[in-house]
Amino acid sequence: MAKRIMVVKKDKCNPEGCGGYLCMRVSPSNRAGKEAIVKDTDGKVKVNENVITDADRIAANKCPFGALQMINLPEELDEDPIHRYPPNGFSLYRLPIPLFGKVVGIIGKNGIGKSTTLNIIAGLLKPNLGIKDKEADFKELIDKFKGTEAQGFLEKLRDGDIKVSFKPQQVDMIPKKYKGTVKDLLDKANETGLLETVAEKLDITKILERNLESISGGELQRVAIAAASLKDANLYLFDEPTSYLDVKQRVKVSKYIKSLSEEKGVVVIEHDLIILDYMTDLIHVMYGEEGAYGVCSLPRTTKKGINTYLDGYLKEENTRFRNESIIFDKVRSEKQGIKEELTSWKDYEYKVGNFNLKIKEGSINKGEIIGVLGENGIGKTSFAKLLSGEIKSEGFSDSELKISYKPQYLEKNDELVSFYLRNAMKYESTLLNPLNIKSLFTKSLNQLSGGELQRVAIAKCLSEEADLYLLDEPSAYLDVEQRLKLTKVMKDFMYERGKSAIIIEHDLLFLDYLSHKLLVFDGEPSVNGTTQGPLEMAEGMNKFLKKLDITFRRDEENNRPRVNNPGSQKDREQRLKESYYY
Ligand code: ADP
Ligand code: ADP
Ligand code: MG
């Protein structure tokens, strides 16, 4: 069995850039006259894995573009993959198992095969069992899983007893593929005839007549979820169902997805840990090396699965997949900004169209990160624009701050990343390295995945000279580890340069970890909004959770926040004490 694989990242392989097939020239096996690394038909390189030896690692190390990677697979992975993208591509080991009556979650970093597993379960990708040019038949697959729970599922899939419906990750693509109104799209999906009920549950009744091109990201996400769930299926797959949703909608969508599982099977990929915890019954942790291989671990109960993931150690499999455990601080003890004021404002009222924003007085200090919480359409962006002077409104704030802004929706074009980030070169150690961006330099913005584009946009925003950095939903499409890394990058960056940031964010765990204070928006979306704060964390979070009508406790193992079951003893006690979280 192959304990070692050599992966070729075709998008990075650039035989002209390295002076002509450098890897082939330095590979000891090639030099000994063997065909270990050869030219593929597309002009890039291909590896014959039964020919290469450990010594050929030098060929991978010498590649200036990181296109070749020699990977030692973990000891216990003594088996063939379920699927390998040919040739020399990513390998997937093992599969998640959908269960009827349960919501099964998948957690893991980006590029580790989560979407690939869903594509296989959905029957959209025929696995090849690691053998080139081959589609495994069901018999082989079922044999491979004999005696496991997956066997039963695969047999059902073979017999046509599984009908799958799938919500893809990037909802931004929908208006490009389908033209027409929300209702047109949902009518086509409406096999169950439940359109009206579902629209009501997902809060999209009011936008049914709107054109798909003119609705917001959060609305599009809920339309996509509605469309997937209107199909007459018995297995529903959701790839990141909460991007662009505000916290209230995340809770609503979670309840909806849970309710689907009453009679059907549901599998979700989700990076918002509080929501993943709330929504699922079981979890598969996925681990491996991004772009090279991924392993889907055994299912665990949700609480155990998330804790295992944070811990970085799979006890039953005896596998450590991260060197350090992730533990959250119960008490915040951190370097905070100097208590020097950056800007302040007085009570103020601002009207735009039919929307009325009431701003209560507040101030921001230098070095401070202000988290912003509030529903979509409640005035968060309008407030930021007032503060920056982008919207001029008499008598609001006398200071004119220079603001650098990362919008929620990111534009793509064919500009090269290295050119787009040309002002960021001086932040190599503080931005580019920790956000792992340099490997993207030779790509154009068009070629980036959602998470890659997000990291590039964040680096761009932070590398501009400004007094105040405003980032709108920086967590979208980032995995858990990237989110946590980003908190460290942002905190160090603001502290060391004495700058301030306002972060609009709906992943509560991430926001809680990142912010020094909270600005809370209240009101009725599209009608009116009121700001409160910036408030101290405890006060802000308690206010916000009280409005949402949920209480949080901390996990005893790693202090991560978890939603209390409504009506549970903890929930009732905390409500009595008005202590919704802290
Ligand atoms: P995740 O959903 O965990 O981010 P994916 O399943 O989308 O990961 O991808 C896992 C790896 O497989 C990626 O590194 C990607 O390079 C590779 N990959 C995905 N789709 C294809 C494909 N169609 N052809 C070749 N490689 C692919
Ligand atoms: P958020 O950032 O909280 O999602 P926004 O500040 O973008 O909210 O918008 C708040 C409300 O104000 C929305 O209902 C939006 O439609 C409305 N609005 C914002 N800008 C304008 C404008 N230029 N003209 C009319 N209405 C606007
Ligand atoms: Mg994916």
XYZ file of C-alpha atoms and ligand atoms in Angstrom:
637
model
C 0.000 0.000 0.000
C 1.187 3.481 -0.786
C 2.376 5.153 2.370
C 3.674 8.026 0.340
C 2.054 10.010 -2.448
C 3.367 12.733 -4.717
C 0.755 15.347 -5.537
C 0.988 17.624 -8.575
C -0.860 20.921 -8.362
C -1.397 21.550 -12.022
C -2.468 25.149 -11.556
C 0.895 25.930 -9.975
C 3.122 23.942 -12.343
C 4.925 26.375 -14.664
C 7.651 24.568 -16.671
C 8.835 27.759 -18.374
C 9.077 29.682 -15.115
C 11.512 27.175 -13.608
C 13.842 27.182 -16.568
C 12.354 24.030 -18.082
C 11.140 21.103 -15.969
C 13.491 21.666 -13.049
C 11.906 18.770 -11.109
C 12.679 16.330 -13.911
C 16.252 17.564 -14.080
C 16.937 17.173 -10.348
C 14.976 13.987 -9.613
C 17.506 11.251 -8.715
C 15.252 8.599 -10.280
C 14.997 10.535 -13.538
C 18.731 11.058 -13.535
C 19.178 7.328 -13.174
C 17.245 6.976 -16.414
C 13.846 6.069 -14.938
C 10.566 7.730 -15.851
C 9.588 8.988 -12.405
C 8.511 12.518 -13.339
C 7.426 12.971 -16.944
C 5.788 15.522 -19.217
C 2.020 15.183 -19.344
C -0.011 15.809 -22.501
C -0.898 19.301 -21.238
C 2.797 20.280 -21.075
C 2.874 20.160 -17.276
C 4.382 17.335 -15.258
C 2.998 14.000 -14.186
C 4.384 11.603 -11.597
C 4.639 7.837 -11.855
C 4.129 6.975 -8.242
C 5.309 3.396 -8.480
C 8.643 4.658 -9.795
C 9.468 7.581 -7.499
C 11.431 6.999 -4.324
C 11.931 8.980 -1.145
C 15.026 10.556 -2.655
C 12.825 12.302 -5.233
C 11.535 14.516 -2.472
C 14.285 16.902 -3.576
C 12.394 17.461 -6.840
C 9.362 18.616 -4.858
C 11.499 20.795 -2.609
C 13.195 22.495 -5.552
C 9.962 23.444 -7.348
C 9.851 27.261 -7.066
C 6.038 27.257 -7.341
C 5.244 24.588 -4.779
C 3.512 22.559 -7.487
C 4.932 19.233 -6.334
C 4.351 17.892 -2.885
C 5.538 14.638 -1.406
C 3.229 13.533 1.342
C 3.744 10.812 3.911
C 0.342 9.420 4.709
C -0.457 8.658 8.337
C 0.531 5.153 9.492
C -3.021 4.004 10.115
C -4.190 4.902 6.633
C -3.458 1.451 5.359
C -5.946 1.457 2.507
C -6.733 2.750 -0.957
C -8.548 6.036 -1.366
C -12.238 6.240 -2.263
C -11.362 8.712 -4.953
C -8.321 10.361 -6.416
C -8.611 13.231 -8.898
C -6.491 12.073 -11.811
C -3.618 12.297 -12.410
C -1.674 12.750 -9.164
C -4.439 14.873 -7.670
C -6.165 15.063 -4.313
C -7.025 11.732 -2.606
C -10.103 11.190 -0.480
C -10.210 8.449 2.144
C -13.466 7.147 3.626
C -16.927 8.687 3.455
C -19.455 10.272 5.773
C -22.588 8.232 6.384
C -25.973 9.901 6.087
C -28.548 8.662 8.591
C -32.290 9.007 8.291
C -33.775 11.079 11.052
C -30.453 12.798 11.812
C -28.546 15.887 10.766
C -24.977 14.811 10.110
C -22.316 17.553 10.042
C -18.903 17.667 8.419
C -16.169 19.853 9.874
C -12.673 20.420 8.540
C -10.444 22.989 6.928
C -10.788 24.156 3.335
C -9.377 22.018 0.539
C -9.666 18.794 2.506
C -12.389 17.101 0.474
C -15.658 18.084 2.179
C -17.407 19.085 -1.042
C -15.930 16.055 -2.785
C -17.576 13.730 -0.255
C -20.929 15.439 -0.804
C -20.554 15.130 -4.565
C -19.943 11.403 -4.161
C -22.893 10.892 -1.834
C -25.068 12.903 -4.190
C -24.055 10.595 -7.028
C -22.610 13.558 -8.963
C -19.058 12.238 -8.816
C -18.345 8.578 -9.556
C -15.476 7.525 -7.297
C -12.557 5.680 -8.884
C -11.065 3.993 -5.796
C -7.800 5.709 -6.625
C -7.427 3.923 -9.919
C -6.923 6.147 -12.913
C -9.482 6.178 -15.746
C -11.864 3.990 -13.863
C -15.306 4.420 -12.383
C -15.847 1.991 -9.557
C -19.049 0.026 -9.794
C -21.268 -0.255 -6.783
C -20.197 -3.802 -6.098
C -16.588 -2.769 -5.536
C -17.606 0.189 -3.423
C -19.957 -1.885 -1.327
C -17.308 -4.571 -0.884
C -14.949 -1.930 0.382
C -17.428 -0.928 3.071
C -18.668 -4.399 3.952
C -19.781 -4.664 7.533
C -19.902 -0.889 8.112
C -22.875 1.452 8.232
C -21.829 2.850 4.875
C -22.636 -0.507 3.299
C -26.340 -0.076 3.934
C -26.335 3.427 2.558
C -24.440 2.451 -0.601
C -26.837 -0.434 -1.216
C -29.766 1.959 -1.029
C -27.960 4.317 -3.387
C -27.379 1.423 -5.809
C -31.020 0.342 -5.675
C -32.243 3.845 -6.453
C -33.790 4.231 -3.005
C -31.897 7.430 -2.305
C -33.056 10.603 -3.928
C -30.704 13.463 -3.245
C -31.169 17.229 -3.296
C -28.134 19.475 -3.001
C -27.553 23.126 -1.977
C -24.171 24.102 -3.416
C -21.631 26.251 -1.563
C -21.476 29.345 -3.741
C -24.942 30.843 -3.984
C -23.439 33.840 -5.792
C -23.460 31.694 -8.933
C -27.247 31.246 -8.981
C -28.208 34.580 -10.617
C -25.587 33.927 -13.288
C -27.119 30.553 -14.147
C -30.829 31.245 -13.771
C -32.647 34.306 -15.026
C -36.011 35.391 -13.707
C -37.750 35.906 -10.414
C -37.362 34.059 -7.135
C -40.765 32.492 -7.764
C -39.752 31.235 -11.227
C -36.823 29.413 -9.671
C -38.821 27.975 -6.778
C -41.712 26.919 -9.064
C -39.275 24.757 -10.979
C -38.025 23.144 -7.771
C -41.455 22.739 -6.202
C -41.887 18.961 -6.407
C -43.333 18.734 -2.919
C -45.904 21.477 -3.557
C -44.923 23.156 -0.303
C -43.619 26.381 -1.808
C -45.792 28.710 0.235
C -45.123 27.054 3.586
C -41.400 26.844 2.955
C -41.214 30.462 1.780
C -42.996 31.491 4.960
C -40.636 29.459 7.161
C -37.551 30.904 5.503
C -38.896 34.431 5.455
C -38.797 34.956 1.693
C -42.515 35.377 0.942
C -42.037 39.116 0.463
C -39.359 38.710 -2.180
C -40.984 36.044 -4.371
C -41.650 38.490 -7.198
C -38.176 40.030 -7.069
C -35.597 39.339 -9.733
C -32.825 36.946 -8.700
C -30.287 39.547 -9.730
C -31.609 42.161 -7.337
C -31.754 40.270 -4.042
C -29.117 40.361 -1.297
C -26.704 37.518 -0.473
C -28.649 36.559 2.642
C -31.868 36.402 0.647
C -30.200 34.385 -2.093
C -28.913 31.903 0.479
C -32.413 31.326 1.840
C -33.843 31.019 -1.691
C -31.198 28.364 -2.449
C -32.068 26.482 0.751
C -35.767 26.689 -0.120
C -35.140 25.415 -3.651
C -33.099 22.450 -2.404
C -35.654 21.504 0.220
C -38.632 21.758 -2.171
C -37.288 18.864 -4.211
C -38.957 15.570 -3.438
C -35.884 13.855 -2.014
C -35.048 11.766 1.025
C -31.491 13.003 1.459
C -30.716 16.722 1.621
C -27.165 18.021 1.390
C -26.254 21.591 2.370
C -22.790 22.947 1.614
C -22.289 25.976 3.926
C -25.914 27.069 4.362
C -25.253 30.113 6.567
C -22.873 32.362 4.598
C -24.353 35.893 4.345
C -27.056 35.170 6.901
C -27.335 37.257 10.057
C -27.454 35.533 13.435
C -31.240 35.546 13.665
C -31.532 33.962 10.242
C -28.834 31.426 11.070
C -30.879 30.240 14.012
C -34.020 30.174 11.889
C -32.353 28.229 9.074
C -30.866 25.791 11.613
C -34.322 25.064 12.992
C -35.629 24.588 9.478
C -32.840 22.188 8.498
C -33.336 20.238 11.724
C -37.041 19.942 10.954
C -36.250 18.483 7.522
C -34.397 15.637 9.197
C -37.490 14.444 11.025
C -38.208 11.972 8.243
C -35.259 12.441 5.917
C -31.490 12.353 6.033
C -29.529 15.617 6.102
C -25.804 16.283 5.730
C -24.312 19.774 6.236
C -20.905 21.362 5.886
C -20.651 24.356 8.199
C -17.866 26.505 9.679
C -19.859 28.547 12.197
C -19.184 26.377 15.229
C -22.060 27.646 17.339
C -24.489 26.941 14.504
C -22.918 23.582 13.614
C -23.285 22.612 17.252
C -26.908 23.761 17.324
C -27.955 22.185 14.031
C -26.401 18.700 13.971
C -26.773 15.380 15.821
C -23.539 13.767 14.639
C -20.270 15.022 13.196
C -17.527 13.658 10.983
C -14.203 15.422 11.513
C -12.179 15.630 8.319
C -8.421 15.980 8.445
C -5.412 15.688 6.164
C -3.353 18.050 4.067
C -5.146 20.675 2.011
C -4.986 19.990 -1.711
C -3.224 16.661 -1.125
C -5.408 14.235 0.823
C -8.328 14.175 3.211
C -9.700 11.552 5.573
C -13.266 11.436 6.822
C -13.223 10.159 10.414
C -15.839 8.038 12.160
C -19.020 9.821 13.200
C -19.163 11.216 16.742
C -21.905 12.930 18.694
C -21.893 16.641 17.927
C -20.439 17.769 21.244
C -17.684 15.196 21.079
C -17.040 15.805 17.388
C -16.504 19.548 17.798
C -14.347 19.079 20.884
C -12.295 16.451 19.068
C -11.839 18.834 16.180
C -10.675 21.655 18.452
C -8.444 19.278 20.369
C -6.745 18.112 17.160
C -6.638 14.486 18.345
C -8.852 11.582 17.279
C -8.803 9.252 20.233
C -10.518 6.229 18.680
C -8.314 6.423 15.591
C -5.247 7.374 17.647
C -4.401 10.163 15.220
C -3.136 13.640 15.982
C -3.899 15.965 13.093
C -2.932 19.304 14.621
C -0.055 19.970 16.990
C -1.904 22.320 19.288
C -5.377 22.237 20.808
C -7.675 25.211 20.413
C -8.945 26.490 23.743
C -10.934 29.664 24.270
C -10.189 32.065 27.087
C -12.804 32.340 29.756
C -11.453 35.611 30.961
C -10.056 38.062 28.484
C -6.572 39.125 29.344
C -5.132 40.898 26.422
C -3.280 43.931 25.293
C -5.887 46.546 24.585
C -5.633 49.779 22.734
C -4.181 52.875 24.334
C -7.049 54.802 25.850
C -6.681 57.570 23.332
C -9.817 58.501 21.461
C -9.903 58.109 17.702
C -13.338 59.585 17.139
C -16.662 60.191 18.823
C -20.183 61.112 17.846
C -23.319 62.535 19.441
C -26.914 61.342 19.245
C -27.954 61.671 15.653
C -30.771 60.780 13.281
C -30.246 59.902 9.670
C -32.806 59.126 6.977
C -32.164 57.378 3.690
C -35.067 56.401 1.438
C -37.680 54.875 3.735
C -35.104 53.853 6.286
C -34.558 55.711 9.541
C -31.343 55.287 11.525
C -31.075 56.505 15.110
C -27.493 56.743 16.295
C -26.824 56.982 20.030
C -23.656 58.733 21.122
C -20.468 56.737 21.246
C -16.726 56.716 20.683
C -13.896 54.542 19.449
C -10.375 54.398 20.884
C -7.195 53.845 18.982
C -6.145 50.202 18.802
C -9.683 49.019 19.456
C -11.641 46.411 17.530
C -15.366 47.044 17.574
C -17.604 44.117 16.691
C -20.918 45.008 15.102
C -23.985 42.856 15.679
C -27.340 43.291 14.046
C -29.725 41.925 11.470
C -29.238 42.462 7.769
C -30.810 45.705 6.519
C -30.674 47.448 9.886
C -28.222 50.224 9.021
C -24.765 48.817 9.790
C -23.204 49.793 6.478
C -24.964 53.164 6.468
C -23.468 53.913 9.883
C -19.980 53.017 8.711
C -20.332 55.222 5.670
C -21.457 58.139 7.828
C -18.472 57.656 10.089
C -16.039 57.601 7.209
C -17.557 60.679 5.635
C -18.454 58.685 2.521
C -22.016 59.778 3.195
C -22.015 63.469 4.060
C -24.573 64.394 6.652
C -24.486 67.727 8.431
C -23.496 67.724 12.095
C -22.786 64.021 12.567
C -19.113 63.847 13.374
C -16.546 66.568 12.904
C -13.595 64.324 12.263
C -12.917 63.092 8.782
C -11.457 59.665 9.180
C -9.609 57.822 6.528
C -11.310 54.480 6.245
C -10.308 51.331 4.421
C -13.278 49.156 3.540
C -13.710 45.484 2.696
C -17.208 45.033 1.315
C -19.359 41.966 1.956
C -19.588 40.930 -1.684
C -16.255 40.680 -3.441
C -15.663 41.514 -7.083
C -13.523 39.295 -9.268
C -11.574 40.253 -12.385
C -8.506 39.082 -14.271
C -6.000 41.177 -12.308
C -3.083 39.190 -10.888
C -3.065 38.771 -7.117
C 0.564 39.967 -6.895
C -0.399 43.191 -8.653
C -3.608 43.655 -6.705
C -1.633 43.332 -3.458
C 1.388 45.368 -4.560
C 1.010 47.703 -1.544
C 0.903 44.776 0.856
C 4.478 43.584 0.259
C 5.728 45.481 3.296
C 3.432 43.397 5.494
C 4.943 40.094 4.569
C 5.361 38.752 8.095
C 2.264 40.366 9.599
C -0.265 39.771 6.812
C 0.859 37.780 3.807
C 2.484 34.866 5.623
C -0.079 34.280 8.361
C -2.937 34.531 5.840
C -1.039 32.175 3.527
C -1.352 34.431 0.507
C 1.970 34.267 -1.282
C 1.140 30.956 -2.944
C -1.739 32.777 -4.680
C 0.418 35.487 -6.290
C 0.564 33.897 -9.725
C -3.202 33.465 -9.969
C -5.709 36.038 -11.148
C -8.588 37.096 -8.898
C -10.942 35.133 -11.176
C -9.176 31.883 -10.391
C -9.511 32.106 -6.616
C -11.872 30.006 -4.512
C -14.262 31.806 -2.157
C -11.940 31.468 0.826
C -8.857 32.488 -1.138
C -10.568 35.597 -2.500
C -11.708 36.509 1.007
C -8.146 36.324 2.379
C -6.800 38.404 -0.491
C -9.501 41.034 0.045
C -8.739 41.197 3.767
C -5.005 41.644 3.088
C -5.810 44.362 0.565
C -8.015 46.226 3.037
C -5.509 46.036 5.906
C -2.555 47.074 3.757
C -4.098 50.441 2.844
C -3.108 53.462 4.946
C -6.108 54.407 7.073
C -7.284 55.399 10.563
C -10.143 52.962 10.673
C -10.537 49.576 9.026
C -14.037 48.439 8.247
C -14.545 44.805 7.341
C -17.952 43.504 6.367
C -18.320 39.761 7.067
C -14.645 38.736 6.791
C -15.433 35.155 7.870
C -17.485 34.265 4.795
C -16.013 31.148 3.120
C -13.157 30.895 5.645
C -12.753 27.675 7.614
C -12.571 27.551 11.400
C -8.791 27.570 11.550
C -8.546 30.489 9.140
C -11.106 32.404 11.206
C -9.093 31.891 14.368
C -5.860 32.829 12.656
C -7.509 35.973 11.352
C -8.427 37.078 14.872
C -4.770 36.949 15.838
C -3.649 38.782 12.702
C -6.234 41.516 13.227
C -5.540 41.973 16.924
C -1.773 42.205 16.470
C -2.174 44.492 13.493
C -4.427 47.004 15.267
C -2.472 46.892 18.506
C 0.942 47.333 16.983
C -0.080 50.172 14.700
C -2.512 51.876 17.059
C -5.304 51.597 14.494
C -8.961 50.799 14.981
C -11.321 48.408 13.272
C -15.042 47.909 12.916
C -16.011 44.344 12.078
C -19.498 43.457 10.903
C -19.822 39.746 11.551
C -22.447 37.056 12.122
C -20.268 34.202 13.389
C -20.718 34.865 17.102
C -17.818 32.744 18.304
C -15.428 34.480 15.936
C -16.786 37.921 16.770
C -16.637 37.274 20.494
C -13.027 36.179 20.209
C -12.053 39.115 18.011
C -13.728 42.163 19.532
C -12.830 44.487 22.386
C -16.275 46.086 22.405
C -19.625 45.627 20.685
C -21.848 47.993 18.755
C -25.342 46.531 18.790
C -28.051 47.415 16.265
C -31.689 47.064 17.122
C -34.875 47.758 15.178
C -36.806 46.488 12.203
C -34.883 45.678 9.029
C -35.546 48.068 6.093
C -37.641 50.298 8.356
C -35.580 51.583 11.249
C -32.458 50.890 13.242
C -30.967 52.135 16.519
C -27.343 51.855 17.557
C -26.170 51.188 21.076
C -22.579 51.443 22.104
C -19.821 50.549 21.621
C -20.600 48.613 24.811
C -18.426 46.402 26.973
C -18.479 42.800 25.694
C -20.626 41.366 28.464
C -23.261 44.062 28.227
C -23.339 44.019 24.428
C -23.540 40.248 24.117
C -26.223 39.949 26.797
C -28.338 42.614 25.106
C -27.996 40.939 21.755
C -28.748 37.415 22.968
C -31.711 38.613 25.007
C -33.246 40.028 21.835
C -32.600 36.741 20.051
C -34.084 34.929 23.026
C -31.256 32.400 23.392
C -28.764 31.773 26.182
C -25.203 30.499 25.901
C -23.113 28.349 28.216
C -19.446 27.492 27.931
C -18.206 24.017 27.140
C -16.312 22.653 30.126
C -13.496 21.275 27.964
C -12.464 24.253 25.840
C -14.764 27.104 26.932
C -16.403 27.419 23.535
C -19.870 28.996 23.664
C -22.828 26.655 23.094
C -26.525 27.386 22.746
C -28.543 26.170 25.744
C -31.566 24.032 25.023
C -34.596 26.249 25.458
C -36.303 25.465 28.753
C -33.344 23.467 30.121
C -32.300 24.107 33.700
C -29.283 26.185 32.662
C -31.418 28.168 30.237
C -33.988 29.000 32.911
C -31.396 29.896 35.553
C -29.506 32.175 33.214
C -32.663 33.948 32.071
C -33.607 34.633 35.665
C -30.207 36.167 36.307
C -30.358 38.083 33.000
C -27.065 36.429 32.221
C -27.403 35.300 28.643
C -23.750 34.535 28.105
C -21.018 36.037 30.262
P -13.368 21.353 0.624
O -14.823 21.267 0.286
O -13.004 20.639 1.885
O -12.836 22.763 0.627
P -12.983 20.076 -1.967
O -13.648 18.761 -1.845
O -13.705 21.146 -2.697
O -12.536 20.576 -0.517
O -11.573 19.885 -2.673
C -10.538 19.076 -2.130
C -9.342 19.137 -3.057
O -9.636 18.460 -4.269
C -8.979 20.555 -3.424
O -7.683 20.803 -2.979
C -9.000 20.625 -4.925
O -7.759 21.059 -5.391
C -9.237 19.214 -5.386
N -10.318 19.171 -6.381
C -11.603 19.514 -6.169
N -12.336 19.332 -7.280
C -11.482 18.881 -8.231
C -11.629 18.502 -9.601
N -12.812 18.556 -10.211
N -10.513 18.086 -10.266
C -9.327 18.024 -9.652
N -9.122 18.362 -8.370
C -10.186 18.781 -7.649
P -26.999 46.626 6.837
O -25.600 47.041 6.552
O -27.302 46.544 8.299
O -27.427 45.393 6.118
P -27.694 49.031 5.340
O -27.098 50.171 6.079
O -26.989 48.575 4.115
O -27.963 47.809 6.329
O -29.175 49.416 4.916
C -30.191 49.721 5.856
C -31.493 50.021 5.104
O -31.372 51.248 4.406
C -31.867 48.975 4.078
O -33.258 48.732 4.151
C -31.522 49.612 2.759
O -32.381 49.137 1.751
C -31.733 51.085 3.056
N -30.836 51.909 2.234
C -29.496 51.940 2.322
N -28.981 52.824 1.429
C -30.039 53.345 0.766
C -30.168 54.315 -0.281
N -29.112 54.914 -0.823
N -31.414 54.609 -0.721
C -32.494 54.020 -0.168
N -32.444 53.105 0.817
C -31.235 52.766 1.280
Mg -16.126 22.923 -0.161
